[in-house]
Short mmCIF file of C-alpha atoms in Angstrom, two decimals:
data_model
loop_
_atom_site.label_atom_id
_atom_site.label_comp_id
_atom_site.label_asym_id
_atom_site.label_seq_id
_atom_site.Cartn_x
_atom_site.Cartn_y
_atom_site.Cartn_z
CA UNK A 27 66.74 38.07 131.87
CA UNK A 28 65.07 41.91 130.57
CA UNK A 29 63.61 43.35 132.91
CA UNK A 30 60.50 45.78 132.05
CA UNK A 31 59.22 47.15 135.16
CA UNK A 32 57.89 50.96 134.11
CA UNK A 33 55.16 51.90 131.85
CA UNK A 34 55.26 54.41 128.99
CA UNK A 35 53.06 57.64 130.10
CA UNK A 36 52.41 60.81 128.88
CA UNK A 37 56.18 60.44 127.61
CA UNK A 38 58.25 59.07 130.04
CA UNK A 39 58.91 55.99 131.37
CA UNK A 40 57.48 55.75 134.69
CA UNK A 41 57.18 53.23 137.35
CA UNK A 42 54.09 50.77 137.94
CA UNK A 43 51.45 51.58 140.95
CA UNK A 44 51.36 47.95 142.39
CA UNK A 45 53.57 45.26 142.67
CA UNK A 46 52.16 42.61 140.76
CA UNK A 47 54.72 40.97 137.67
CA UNK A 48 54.86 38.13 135.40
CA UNK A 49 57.46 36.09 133.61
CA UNK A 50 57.24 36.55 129.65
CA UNK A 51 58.60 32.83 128.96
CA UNK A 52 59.93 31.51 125.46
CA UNK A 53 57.47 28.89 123.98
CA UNK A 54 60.84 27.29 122.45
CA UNK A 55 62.88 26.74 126.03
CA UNK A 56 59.93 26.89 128.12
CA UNK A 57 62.04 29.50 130.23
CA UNK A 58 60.98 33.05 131.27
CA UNK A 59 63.53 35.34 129.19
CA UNK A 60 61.85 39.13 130.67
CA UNK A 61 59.90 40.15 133.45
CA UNK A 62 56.74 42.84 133.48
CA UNK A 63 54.88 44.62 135.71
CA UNK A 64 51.16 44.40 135.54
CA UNK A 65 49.18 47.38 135.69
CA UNK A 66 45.93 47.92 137.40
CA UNK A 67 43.13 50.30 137.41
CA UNK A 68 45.21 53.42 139.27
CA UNK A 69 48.23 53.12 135.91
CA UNK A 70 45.23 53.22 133.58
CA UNK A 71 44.08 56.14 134.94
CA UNK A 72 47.10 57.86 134.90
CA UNK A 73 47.56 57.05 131.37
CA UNK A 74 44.11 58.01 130.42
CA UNK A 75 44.27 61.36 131.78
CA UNK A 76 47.59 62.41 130.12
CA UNK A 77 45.83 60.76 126.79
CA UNK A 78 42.88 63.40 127.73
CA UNK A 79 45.12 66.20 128.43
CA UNK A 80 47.06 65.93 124.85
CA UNK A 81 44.06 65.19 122.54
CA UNK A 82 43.38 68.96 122.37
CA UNK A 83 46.38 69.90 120.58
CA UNK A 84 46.81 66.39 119.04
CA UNK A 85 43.65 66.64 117.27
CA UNK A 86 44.07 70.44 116.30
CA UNK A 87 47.26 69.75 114.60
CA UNK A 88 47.19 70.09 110.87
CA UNK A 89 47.73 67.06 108.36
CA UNK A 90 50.88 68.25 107.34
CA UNK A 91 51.83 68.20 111.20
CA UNK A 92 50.64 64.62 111.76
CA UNK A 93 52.29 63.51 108.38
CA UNK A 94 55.62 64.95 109.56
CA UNK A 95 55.15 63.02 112.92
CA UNK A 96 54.32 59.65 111.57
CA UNK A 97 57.07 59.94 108.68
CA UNK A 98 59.34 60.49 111.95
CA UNK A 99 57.72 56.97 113.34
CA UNK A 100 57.99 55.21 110.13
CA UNK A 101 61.90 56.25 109.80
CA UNK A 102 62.26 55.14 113.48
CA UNK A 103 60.62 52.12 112.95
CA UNK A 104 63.17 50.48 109.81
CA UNK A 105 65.93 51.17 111.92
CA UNK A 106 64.68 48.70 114.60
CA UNK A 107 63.57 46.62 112.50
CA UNK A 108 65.75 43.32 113.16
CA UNK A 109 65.16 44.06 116.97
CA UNK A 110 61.25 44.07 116.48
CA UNK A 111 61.70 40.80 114.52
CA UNK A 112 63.76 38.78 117.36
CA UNK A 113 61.26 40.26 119.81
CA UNK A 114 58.39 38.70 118.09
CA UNK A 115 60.40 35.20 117.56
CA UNK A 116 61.21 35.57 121.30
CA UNK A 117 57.89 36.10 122.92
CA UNK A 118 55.80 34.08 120.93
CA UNK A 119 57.76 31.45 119.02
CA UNK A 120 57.88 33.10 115.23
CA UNK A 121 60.14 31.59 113.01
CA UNK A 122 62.74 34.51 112.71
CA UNK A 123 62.56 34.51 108.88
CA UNK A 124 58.80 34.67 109.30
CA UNK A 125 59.00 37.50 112.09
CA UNK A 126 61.28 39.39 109.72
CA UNK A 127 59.55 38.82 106.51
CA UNK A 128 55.85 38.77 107.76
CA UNK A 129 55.33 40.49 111.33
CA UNK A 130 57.95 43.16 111.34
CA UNK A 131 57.41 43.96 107.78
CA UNK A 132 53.19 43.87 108.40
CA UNK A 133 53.98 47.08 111.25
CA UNK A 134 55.85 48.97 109.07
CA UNK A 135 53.59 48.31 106.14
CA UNK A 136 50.54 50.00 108.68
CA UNK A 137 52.50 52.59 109.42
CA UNK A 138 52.91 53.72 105.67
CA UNK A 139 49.44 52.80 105.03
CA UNK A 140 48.22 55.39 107.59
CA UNK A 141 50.47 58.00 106.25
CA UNK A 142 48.59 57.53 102.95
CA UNK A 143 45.40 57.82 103.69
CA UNK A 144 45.62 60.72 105.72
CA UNK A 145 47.94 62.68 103.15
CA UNK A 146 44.83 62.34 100.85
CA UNK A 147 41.83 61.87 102.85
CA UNK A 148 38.40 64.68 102.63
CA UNK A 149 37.47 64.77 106.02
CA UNK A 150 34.98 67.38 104.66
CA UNK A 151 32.09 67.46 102.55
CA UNK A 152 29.26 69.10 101.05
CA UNK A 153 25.03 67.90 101.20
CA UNK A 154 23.08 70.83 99.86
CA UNK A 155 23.99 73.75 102.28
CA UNK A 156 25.32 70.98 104.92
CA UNK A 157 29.31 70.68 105.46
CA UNK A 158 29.74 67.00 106.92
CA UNK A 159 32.97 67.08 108.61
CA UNK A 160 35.08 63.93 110.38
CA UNK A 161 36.68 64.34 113.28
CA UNK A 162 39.00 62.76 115.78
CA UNK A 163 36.70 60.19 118.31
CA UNK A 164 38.91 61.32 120.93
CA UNK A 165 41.37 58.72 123.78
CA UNK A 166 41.10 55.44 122.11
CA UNK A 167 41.85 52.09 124.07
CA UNK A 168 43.79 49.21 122.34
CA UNK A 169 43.73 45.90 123.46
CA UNK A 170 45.84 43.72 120.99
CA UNK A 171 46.44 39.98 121.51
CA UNK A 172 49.58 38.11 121.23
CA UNK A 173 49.43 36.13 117.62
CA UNK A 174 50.86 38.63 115.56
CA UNK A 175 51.43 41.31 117.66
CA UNK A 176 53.39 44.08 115.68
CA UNK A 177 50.22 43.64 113.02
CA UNK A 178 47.84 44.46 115.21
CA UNK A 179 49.27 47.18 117.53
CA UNK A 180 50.39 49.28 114.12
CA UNK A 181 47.18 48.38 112.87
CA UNK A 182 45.27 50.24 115.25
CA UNK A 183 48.07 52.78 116.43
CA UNK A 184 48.89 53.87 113.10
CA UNK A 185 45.53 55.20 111.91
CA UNK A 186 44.38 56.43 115.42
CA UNK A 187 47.18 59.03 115.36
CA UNK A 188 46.36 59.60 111.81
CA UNK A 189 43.43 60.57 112.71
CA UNK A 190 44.05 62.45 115.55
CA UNK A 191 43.12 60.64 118.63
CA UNK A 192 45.51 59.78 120.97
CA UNK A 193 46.12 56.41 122.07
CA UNK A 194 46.27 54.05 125.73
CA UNK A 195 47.99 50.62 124.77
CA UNK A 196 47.23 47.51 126.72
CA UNK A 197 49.72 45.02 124.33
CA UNK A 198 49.23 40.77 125.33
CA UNK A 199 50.86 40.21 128.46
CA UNK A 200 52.09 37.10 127.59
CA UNK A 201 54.03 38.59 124.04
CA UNK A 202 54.59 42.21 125.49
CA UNK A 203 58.27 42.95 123.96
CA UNK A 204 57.87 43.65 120.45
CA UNK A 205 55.65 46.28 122.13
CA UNK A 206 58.01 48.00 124.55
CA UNK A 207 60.07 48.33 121.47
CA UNK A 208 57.43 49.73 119.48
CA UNK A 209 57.06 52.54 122.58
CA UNK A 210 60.81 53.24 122.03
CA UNK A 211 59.90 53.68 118.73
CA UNK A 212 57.41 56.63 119.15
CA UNK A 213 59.39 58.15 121.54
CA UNK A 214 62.36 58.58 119.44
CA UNK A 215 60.55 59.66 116.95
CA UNK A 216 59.12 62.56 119.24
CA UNK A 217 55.68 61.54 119.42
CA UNK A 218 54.08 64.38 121.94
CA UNK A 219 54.05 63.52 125.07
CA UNK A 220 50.57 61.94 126.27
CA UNK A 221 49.60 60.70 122.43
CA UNK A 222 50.99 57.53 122.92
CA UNK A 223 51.10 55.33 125.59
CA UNK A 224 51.50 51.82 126.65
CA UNK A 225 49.98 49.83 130.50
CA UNK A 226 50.97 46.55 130.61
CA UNK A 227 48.80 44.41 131.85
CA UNK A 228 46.36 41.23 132.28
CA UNK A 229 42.55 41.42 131.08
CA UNK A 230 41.05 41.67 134.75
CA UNK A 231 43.84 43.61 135.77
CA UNK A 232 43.88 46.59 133.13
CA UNK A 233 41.57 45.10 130.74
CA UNK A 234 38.15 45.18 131.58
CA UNK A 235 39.20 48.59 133.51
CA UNK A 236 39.65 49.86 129.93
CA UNK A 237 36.57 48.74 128.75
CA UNK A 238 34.56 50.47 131.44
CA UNK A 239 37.00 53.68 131.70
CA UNK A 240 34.61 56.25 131.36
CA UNK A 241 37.14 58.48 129.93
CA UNK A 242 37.83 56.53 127.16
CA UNK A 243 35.66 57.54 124.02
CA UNK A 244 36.80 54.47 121.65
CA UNK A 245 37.51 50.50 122.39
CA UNK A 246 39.59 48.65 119.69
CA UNK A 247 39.68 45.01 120.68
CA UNK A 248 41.60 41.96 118.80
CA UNK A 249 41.39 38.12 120.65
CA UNK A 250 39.15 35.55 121.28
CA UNK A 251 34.85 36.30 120.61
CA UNK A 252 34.71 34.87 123.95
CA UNK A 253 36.82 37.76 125.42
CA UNK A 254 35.21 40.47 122.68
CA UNK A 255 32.19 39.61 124.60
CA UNK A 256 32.95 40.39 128.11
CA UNK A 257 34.41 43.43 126.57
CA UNK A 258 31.65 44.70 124.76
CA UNK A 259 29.59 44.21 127.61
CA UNK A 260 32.11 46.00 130.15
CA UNK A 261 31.51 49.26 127.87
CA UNK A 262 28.24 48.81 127.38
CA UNK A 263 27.52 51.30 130.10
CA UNK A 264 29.35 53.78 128.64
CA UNK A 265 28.31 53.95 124.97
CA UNK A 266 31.71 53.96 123.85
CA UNK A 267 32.08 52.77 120.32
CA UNK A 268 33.27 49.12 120.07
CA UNK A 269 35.91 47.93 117.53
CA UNK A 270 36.31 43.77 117.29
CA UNK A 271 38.31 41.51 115.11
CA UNK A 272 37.50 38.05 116.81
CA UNK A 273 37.73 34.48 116.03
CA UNK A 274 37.35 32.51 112.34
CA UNK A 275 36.66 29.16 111.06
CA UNK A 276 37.34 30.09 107.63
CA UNK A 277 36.89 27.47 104.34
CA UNK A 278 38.77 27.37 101.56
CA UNK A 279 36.59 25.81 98.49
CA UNK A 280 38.45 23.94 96.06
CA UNK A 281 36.32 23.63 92.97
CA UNK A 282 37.05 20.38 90.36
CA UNK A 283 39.67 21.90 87.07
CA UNK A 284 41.77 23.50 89.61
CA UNK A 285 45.92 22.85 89.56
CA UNK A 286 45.33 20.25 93.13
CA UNK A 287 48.74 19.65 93.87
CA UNK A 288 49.41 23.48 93.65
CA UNK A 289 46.36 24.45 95.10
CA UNK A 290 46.03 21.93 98.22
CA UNK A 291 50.05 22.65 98.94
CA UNK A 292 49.36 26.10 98.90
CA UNK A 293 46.11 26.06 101.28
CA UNK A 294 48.11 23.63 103.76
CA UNK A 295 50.77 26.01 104.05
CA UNK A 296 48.29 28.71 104.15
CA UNK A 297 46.88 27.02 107.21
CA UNK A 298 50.05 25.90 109.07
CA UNK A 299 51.74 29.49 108.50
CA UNK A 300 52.62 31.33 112.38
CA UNK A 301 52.05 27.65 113.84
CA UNK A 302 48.24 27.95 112.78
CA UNK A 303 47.77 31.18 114.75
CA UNK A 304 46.12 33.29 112.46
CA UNK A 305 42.46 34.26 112.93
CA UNK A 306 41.71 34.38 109.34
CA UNK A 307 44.08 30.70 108.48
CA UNK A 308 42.14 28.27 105.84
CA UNK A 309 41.44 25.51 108.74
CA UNK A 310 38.46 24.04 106.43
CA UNK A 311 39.04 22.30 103.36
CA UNK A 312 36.42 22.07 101.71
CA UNK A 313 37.39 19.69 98.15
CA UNK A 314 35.01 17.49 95.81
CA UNK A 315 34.39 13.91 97.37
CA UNK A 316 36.03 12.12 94.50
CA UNK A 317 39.58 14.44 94.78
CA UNK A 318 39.03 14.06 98.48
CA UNK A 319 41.72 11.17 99.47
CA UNK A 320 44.32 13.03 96.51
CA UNK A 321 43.86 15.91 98.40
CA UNK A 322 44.57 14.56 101.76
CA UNK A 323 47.91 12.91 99.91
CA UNK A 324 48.95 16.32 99.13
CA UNK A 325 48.31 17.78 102.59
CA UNK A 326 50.06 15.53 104.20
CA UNK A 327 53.00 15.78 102.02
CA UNK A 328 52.81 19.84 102.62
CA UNK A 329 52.50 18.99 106.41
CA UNK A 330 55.28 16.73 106.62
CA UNK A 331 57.72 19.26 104.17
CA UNK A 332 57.49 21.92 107.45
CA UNK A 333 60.43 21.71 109.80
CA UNK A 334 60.07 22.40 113.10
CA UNK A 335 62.86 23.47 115.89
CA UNK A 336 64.19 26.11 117.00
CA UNK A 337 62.51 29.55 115.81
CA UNK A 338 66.05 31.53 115.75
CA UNK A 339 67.78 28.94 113.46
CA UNK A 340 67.32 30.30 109.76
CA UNK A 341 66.52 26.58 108.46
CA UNK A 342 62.66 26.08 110.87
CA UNK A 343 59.75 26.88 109.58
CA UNK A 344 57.35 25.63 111.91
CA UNK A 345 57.77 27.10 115.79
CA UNK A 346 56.16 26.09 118.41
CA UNK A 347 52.56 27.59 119.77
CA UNK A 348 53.04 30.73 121.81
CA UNK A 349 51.95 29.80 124.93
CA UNK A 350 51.43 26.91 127.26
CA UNK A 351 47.32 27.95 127.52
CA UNK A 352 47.69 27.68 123.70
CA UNK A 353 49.38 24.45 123.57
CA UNK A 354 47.11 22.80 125.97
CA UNK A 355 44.45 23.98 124.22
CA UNK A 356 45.03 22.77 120.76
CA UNK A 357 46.17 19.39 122.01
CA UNK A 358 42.25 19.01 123.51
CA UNK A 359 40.73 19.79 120.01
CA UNK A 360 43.19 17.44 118.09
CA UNK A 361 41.79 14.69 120.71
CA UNK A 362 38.34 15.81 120.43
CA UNK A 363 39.11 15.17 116.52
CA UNK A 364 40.27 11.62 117.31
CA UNK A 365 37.17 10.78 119.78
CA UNK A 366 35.16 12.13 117.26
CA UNK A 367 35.63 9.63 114.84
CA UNK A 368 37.71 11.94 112.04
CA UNK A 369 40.64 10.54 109.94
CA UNK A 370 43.84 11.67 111.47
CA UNK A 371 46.05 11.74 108.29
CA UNK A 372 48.89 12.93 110.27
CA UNK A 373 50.39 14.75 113.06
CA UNK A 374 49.00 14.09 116.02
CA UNK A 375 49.07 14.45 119.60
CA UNK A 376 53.05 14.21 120.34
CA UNK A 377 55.56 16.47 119.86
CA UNK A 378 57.11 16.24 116.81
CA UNK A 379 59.93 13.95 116.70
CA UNK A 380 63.32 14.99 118.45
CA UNK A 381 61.88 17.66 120.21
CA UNK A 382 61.70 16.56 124.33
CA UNK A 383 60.69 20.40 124.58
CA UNK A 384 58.83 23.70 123.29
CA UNK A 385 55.42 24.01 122.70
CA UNK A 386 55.10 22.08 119.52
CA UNK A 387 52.33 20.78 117.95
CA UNK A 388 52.33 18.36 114.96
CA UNK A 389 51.15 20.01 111.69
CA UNK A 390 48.00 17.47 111.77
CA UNK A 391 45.91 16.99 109.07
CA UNK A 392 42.01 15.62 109.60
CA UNK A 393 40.46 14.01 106.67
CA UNK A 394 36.93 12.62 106.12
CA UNK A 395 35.77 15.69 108.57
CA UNK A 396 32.10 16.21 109.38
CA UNK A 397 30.32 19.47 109.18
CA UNK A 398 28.65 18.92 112.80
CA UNK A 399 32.08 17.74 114.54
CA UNK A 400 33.88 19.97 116.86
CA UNK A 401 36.99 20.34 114.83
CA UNK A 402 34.75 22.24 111.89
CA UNK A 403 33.07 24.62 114.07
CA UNK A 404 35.02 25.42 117.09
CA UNK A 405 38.79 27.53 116.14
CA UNK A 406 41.61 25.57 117.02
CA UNK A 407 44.18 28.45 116.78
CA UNK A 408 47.02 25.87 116.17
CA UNK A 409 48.67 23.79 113.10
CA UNK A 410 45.29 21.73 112.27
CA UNK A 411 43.91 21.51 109.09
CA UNK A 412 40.32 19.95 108.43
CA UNK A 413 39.63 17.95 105.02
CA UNK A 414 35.52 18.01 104.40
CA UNK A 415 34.42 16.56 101.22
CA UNK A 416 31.35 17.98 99.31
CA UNK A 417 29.10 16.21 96.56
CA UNK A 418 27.94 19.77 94.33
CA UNK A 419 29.35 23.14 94.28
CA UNK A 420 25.95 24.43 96.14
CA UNK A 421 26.83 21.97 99.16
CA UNK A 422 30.26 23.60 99.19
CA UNK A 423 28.82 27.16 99.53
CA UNK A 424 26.24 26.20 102.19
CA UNK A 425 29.02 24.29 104.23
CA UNK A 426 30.95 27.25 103.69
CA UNK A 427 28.89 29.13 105.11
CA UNK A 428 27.34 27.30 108.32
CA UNK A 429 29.35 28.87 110.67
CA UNK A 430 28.96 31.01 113.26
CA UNK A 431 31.78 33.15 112.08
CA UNK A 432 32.36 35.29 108.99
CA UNK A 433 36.08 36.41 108.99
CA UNK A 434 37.68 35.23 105.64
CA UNK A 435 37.22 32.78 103.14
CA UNK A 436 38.99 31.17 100.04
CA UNK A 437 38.21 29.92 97.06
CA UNK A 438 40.11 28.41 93.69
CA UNK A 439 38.60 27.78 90.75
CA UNK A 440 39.63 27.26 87.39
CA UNK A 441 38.85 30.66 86.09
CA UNK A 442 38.46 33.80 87.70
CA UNK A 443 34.69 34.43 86.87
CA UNK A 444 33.68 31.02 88.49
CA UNK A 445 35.64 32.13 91.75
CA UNK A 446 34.05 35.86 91.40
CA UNK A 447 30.40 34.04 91.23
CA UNK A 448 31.16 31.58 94.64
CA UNK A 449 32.80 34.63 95.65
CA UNK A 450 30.02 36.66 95.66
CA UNK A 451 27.88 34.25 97.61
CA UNK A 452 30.04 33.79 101.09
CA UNK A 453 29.03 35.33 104.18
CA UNK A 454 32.23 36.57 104.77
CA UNK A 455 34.21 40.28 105.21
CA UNK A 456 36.98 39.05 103.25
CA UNK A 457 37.62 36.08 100.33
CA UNK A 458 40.82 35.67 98.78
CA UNK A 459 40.21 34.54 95.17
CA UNK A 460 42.95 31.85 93.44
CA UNK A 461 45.66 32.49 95.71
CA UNK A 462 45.01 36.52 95.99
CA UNK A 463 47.29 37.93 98.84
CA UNK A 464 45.55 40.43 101.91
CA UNK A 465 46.04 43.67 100.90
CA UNK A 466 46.73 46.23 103.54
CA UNK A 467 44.83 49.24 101.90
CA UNK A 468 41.90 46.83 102.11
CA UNK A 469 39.58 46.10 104.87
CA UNK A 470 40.41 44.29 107.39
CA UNK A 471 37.44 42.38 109.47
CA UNK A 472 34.18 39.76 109.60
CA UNK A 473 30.49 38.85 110.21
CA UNK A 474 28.51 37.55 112.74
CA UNK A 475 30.56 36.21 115.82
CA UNK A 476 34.10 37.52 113.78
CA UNK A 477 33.40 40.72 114.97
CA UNK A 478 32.26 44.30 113.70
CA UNK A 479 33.88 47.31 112.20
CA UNK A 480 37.16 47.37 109.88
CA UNK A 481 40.87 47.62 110.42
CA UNK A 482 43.68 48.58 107.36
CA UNK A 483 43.23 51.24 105.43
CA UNK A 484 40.92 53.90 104.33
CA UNK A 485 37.82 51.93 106.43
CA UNK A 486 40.38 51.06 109.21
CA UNK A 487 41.47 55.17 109.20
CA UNK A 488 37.59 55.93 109.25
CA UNK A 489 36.66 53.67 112.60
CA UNK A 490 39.00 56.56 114.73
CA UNK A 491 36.58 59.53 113.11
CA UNK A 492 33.44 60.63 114.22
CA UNK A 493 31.20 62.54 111.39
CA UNK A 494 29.68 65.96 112.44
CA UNK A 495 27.01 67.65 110.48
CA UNK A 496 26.38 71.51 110.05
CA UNK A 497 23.39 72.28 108.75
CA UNK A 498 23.36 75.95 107.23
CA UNK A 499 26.89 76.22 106.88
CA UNK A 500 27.18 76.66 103.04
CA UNK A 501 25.97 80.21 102.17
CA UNK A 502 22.67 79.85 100.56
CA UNK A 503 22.37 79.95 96.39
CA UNK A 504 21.59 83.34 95.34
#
């Protein structure tokens, strides 16, 4: 079993304050495979100040610097690679084709996208005789959550060094390797000393300290709106700025014309992908009443086409949930479904056949689902896909859009235009149109209870920047 006992600070490896540890156990045996040490409030402040102490010269390094420095990362990063992927399948249950293909791929993809945007980002510009300039926010807490891990840590690392902050890292405790790795990474590629670093630890333990750490100027927060909410208000007394990307019920409107057996297949899949854990996954279906029983056909075939087993052999495609809170949890809302009254088209509550262990849920698919049952509103965060049917296109946008969330949202239609105009018309920070693909230059983040503020890209770069204007700076027209 690994054993992970020191944190990364201020550029060395260095041992934990306390005592405290925890197993990280494989969702597929059920076993603990490494041990941690949990931080508490005396390792976060040790990692805050060296954060403090480096952001001077961190922040007054050119682009061309930084560029060098993150090139350095990316180059790092490809060669470990393979070990990032088996470190996702291993602490949270990825299929290792999907951990190689999707998560390890998704950090590296960050990483370049950062690059990018600061090798041709203005961080000046010119109002009248005002220069507006942008500048580094300053030491910048991250507290990423344990669904897709390498995502969200190079989603939030990448363009905070970018910019020029430096960085405190409080990775899941429950899906910490990939991150250890990624702190080998930076090191290796000679990241300065006190830029980067990495406190493991548990919410009460090292989170909520962060949130309240008066020495931290920025809070970048990805999990549950439950948990954004104890966070925002643990920083609320220190008017730090507060990143979230939180919870989604998002739809997926299937208008009448469409290709269904493409289009359903495709939105099932959509849904089931990383065992349902995705916060922006297609869990509402959302097709016209009278395609509403072909539809559920064609989910259920998609459902019953996955293969779960065991995430490290090359021929599963559905792994188990990544934790046994998670499991529980999921296996409560699919029986909330069933008390409910909704039509259980398959899956289930069980494990799926010839599995006696692993935290597996079904792919279950819910037809006949009603906009006020629990299964609609409430995210599941697991393999469950809900079926509503809808009598007019203007039903579909308003059930669309009764939510209390706003993170994505899908729709197919049988023409662009017609998607563009539904499009339009969601309360949503993100809709893929006929089967678009994310893009990682794009904005990343929701409405309402989803969360505020942006991750990816240009937007995502701009969160770690705070804008400064001079008034009389520009010499006066003669």
């Amino acid at each position: 079993m690994q054993e992970h006992l020191n944190f990364y600070i201020d550029g060395a490896w260095v041992s934990a304050q306390g005592t405290r540890t925890q197993d990280v156990i494989d969702p597929f045996t059920e076993q603990p495979v490494a041990r941690i040490a949990l931080g508490d409030a005396r390792d976060l402040d040790r990692a805050v100040a060296a954060a403090r102490r480096a952001f001077p010269a961190w922040a007054g390094q050119s682009r061309e610097q930084r560029l060098a420095v993150l090139q350095a990362v990316i180059a790092a990063y490809e060669t470990r690679m393979d070990a990032i992927a088996m470190a996702v399948s291993l602490e949270m249950g990825a299929p290792l084709t999907l951990a190689r293909q999707a998560h390890a791929v998704a950090g590296l993809s960050h990483l370049k996208q950062a690059a990018q945007v600061l090798a041709g980002y203005a961080f000046d510009e010119v109002v009248n005789r005002t220069r507006i300039t942008r500048e580094p926010i300053g030491v910048c807490g991250l507290i990423t959550p344990w669904n897709w891990p390498l995502n969200q840590i190079a989603c939030k690392v990448a363009p905070a060094l970018a910019a020029g902050c430096t960085v405190v890292l409080k990775p899941s405790e429950t899906a910490p390797l990939s991150a250890l790795l990624f702190a080998q990474v930076l090191h290796e590629a000679g990241v300065p000393p006190g830029v980067f670093n990495l406190v493991n630890g548990d919410g009460p333990g090292v989170g909520a300290a962060m949130a309240a750490h008066a020495d931290i100027d920025m809070l970048s927060f990805t999990g549950s709106t439950r948990a954004g909410v104890a966070v925002a208000k643990a920083a609320a007394d220190t008017v730090k700025r507060v990143a979230q990307e939180l919870g989604g019920k998002s739809p997926h409107i299937v208008v009448d014309g469409v290709d269904l057996p493409a289009t359903v297949r495709q939105a099932a899949l959509q849904c089931f992908r990383n065992s349902g854990q995705s916060c922006n996954a297609p869990t509402r279906l959302l097709v016209p009443a009278h395609l509403h029983d072909a539809a559920t056909a064609i989910a259920v075939q998609a459902a019953q086409s996955l293969r779960p087993g065991d995430p490290r052999d090359a021929a599963t495609t559905l792994g188990p949930v990544a934790n046994a809170v998670q499991y529980a949890k999921v296996r409560e809302c699919i029986a909330t479904g069933l008390r409910e009254g909704a039509q259980l088209a398959t899956g289930g509550l069980e494990r799926p056949e010839g599995l006696a262990h692993g935290y597996f849920v079904q792919p279950t698919v819910f037809a006949n689902v009603a906009t006020t049952m629990a299964i609609a509103r409430e995210e599941i965060f697991g393999p469950v896909l809900c079926i509503l049917p809808y009598g007019s296109e203007e039903e579909a946008i308003a059930m669309a859009n009764d939510t209390v969330y706003g993170l994505s949202a899908y729709v197919s239609a049988p023409d662009l235009d017609h998607a563009r105009r539904i499009a339009r018309r969601l309360r949503a920070g993100m809709v893929h149109l006929n089967g678009a693909r994310a893009d990682h230059a794009a904005p990343f983040g929701g409405y309402r209870q989803s969360g505020n503020g942006r991750e990816w890209g240009r937007m995502g770069f701009e969160e770690y920047l705070e804008t400064k204007s001079m008034f009389g700076y520009e010499e006066p027209e003669a």
